């Protein structure tokens, strides 16, 4: 399969690529920021492993945001 270059993509494909990249970077940034600020006691598992997992495409940040953060009870009103 020949390698595709940026110039070979249609304008629509370029827009989809840029949008997907922005979403992926945004998810990773949000997950890494949350991980850095969250104390170890409120993380399910080891922080270095979650930090590495967040680097894995869309799957890592979404997995951390869904399952990596320990659930806490909301304060009583």
Short mmCIF file of C-alpha atoms in Angstrom, two decimals:
data_model
loop_
_atom_site.label_atom_id
_atom_site.label_comp_id
_atom_site.label_asym_id
_atom_site.label_seq_id
_atom_site.Cartn_x
_atom_site.Cartn_y
_atom_site.Cartn_z
CA UNK A 1 0.00 0.00 0.00
CA UNK A 2 1.53 3.32 -1.01
CA UNK A 3 2.14 5.88 1.70
CA UNK A 4 -0.24 8.84 1.63
CA UNK A 5 0.99 12.37 2.08
CA UNK A 6 -0.85 15.49 3.24
CA UNK A 7 -1.04 16.81 -0.31
CA UNK A 8 -2.81 13.59 -1.40
CA UNK A 9 -5.73 14.18 0.97
CA UNK A 10 -8.88 15.95 -0.10
CA UNK A 11 -9.87 19.12 1.76
CA UNK A 12 -12.61 17.17 3.59
CA UNK A 13 -10.13 14.49 4.70
CA UNK A 14 -7.77 17.19 5.95
CA UNK A 15 -10.56 18.77 8.01
CA UNK A 16 -11.51 15.42 9.55
CA UNK A 17 -7.86 14.70 10.37
CA UNK A 18 -7.41 18.12 12.02
CA UNK A 19 -10.66 17.79 14.00
CA UNK A 20 -9.81 14.28 15.21
CA UNK A 21 -6.33 15.42 16.19
CA UNK A 22 -7.72 18.36 18.15
CA UNK A 23 -10.15 16.10 20.02
CA UNK A 24 -7.41 13.60 20.81
CA UNK A 25 -5.01 16.29 22.07
CA UNK A 26 -7.79 17.91 24.11
CA UNK A 27 -8.78 14.61 25.73
CA UNK A 28 -5.16 13.78 26.54
CA UNK A 29 -4.49 17.24 27.98
CA UNK A 30 -7.60 17.07 30.17
CA UNK A 31 -6.77 13.57 31.40
CA UNK A 32 -3.09 14.36 32.12
CA UNK A 33 -4.06 17.57 33.93
CA UNK A 34 -6.61 15.74 36.06
CA UNK A 35 -4.12 12.96 36.80
CA UNK A 36 -1.42 15.43 37.84
CA UNK A 37 -3.73 17.31 40.19
CA UNK A 38 -5.51 14.28 41.68
CA UNK A 39 -3.95 12.69 44.79
CA UNK A 40 -2.87 9.05 44.46
CA UNK A 41 -5.59 7.99 46.92
CA UNK A 42 -8.23 9.17 44.45
CA UNK A 43 -6.79 7.27 41.46
CA UNK A 44 -7.72 3.67 40.69
CA UNK A 45 -4.32 2.10 40.07
CA UNK A 46 -0.86 3.56 39.73
CA UNK A 47 -0.47 7.07 38.35
CA UNK A 48 2.58 6.27 36.14
CA UNK A 49 0.62 3.51 34.39
CA UNK A 50 -2.33 5.81 33.79
CA UNK A 51 0.01 8.51 32.49
CA UNK A 52 1.35 6.04 29.91
CA UNK A 53 -2.13 4.77 29.05
CA UNK A 54 -3.38 8.29 28.36
CA UNK A 55 -0.88 8.49 25.48
CA UNK A 56 -2.75 5.71 23.62
CA UNK A 57 -4.98 7.43 21.03
CA UNK A 58 -8.55 8.11 22.15
CA UNK A 59 -8.77 4.94 24.20
CA UNK A 60 -6.33 5.91 26.96
CA UNK A 61 -7.79 9.29 27.96
CA UNK A 62 -11.35 8.00 27.79
CA UNK A 63 -10.44 4.93 29.88
CA UNK A 64 -8.77 7.11 32.51
CA UNK A 65 -11.69 9.54 32.67
CA UNK A 66 -14.19 6.66 32.99
CA UNK A 67 -12.33 4.16 35.19
CA UNK A 68 -9.09 5.71 36.42
CA UNK A 69 -10.58 8.20 38.81
CA UNK A 70 -11.87 6.89 42.12
CA UNK A 71 -15.49 7.76 42.74
CA UNK A 72 -16.14 10.17 45.58
CA UNK A 73 -19.40 10.96 47.27
CA UNK A 74 -20.87 14.39 46.75
CA UNK A 75 -21.00 16.54 49.92
CA UNK A 76 -24.33 16.51 51.72
CA UNK A 77 -26.41 19.69 51.24
#
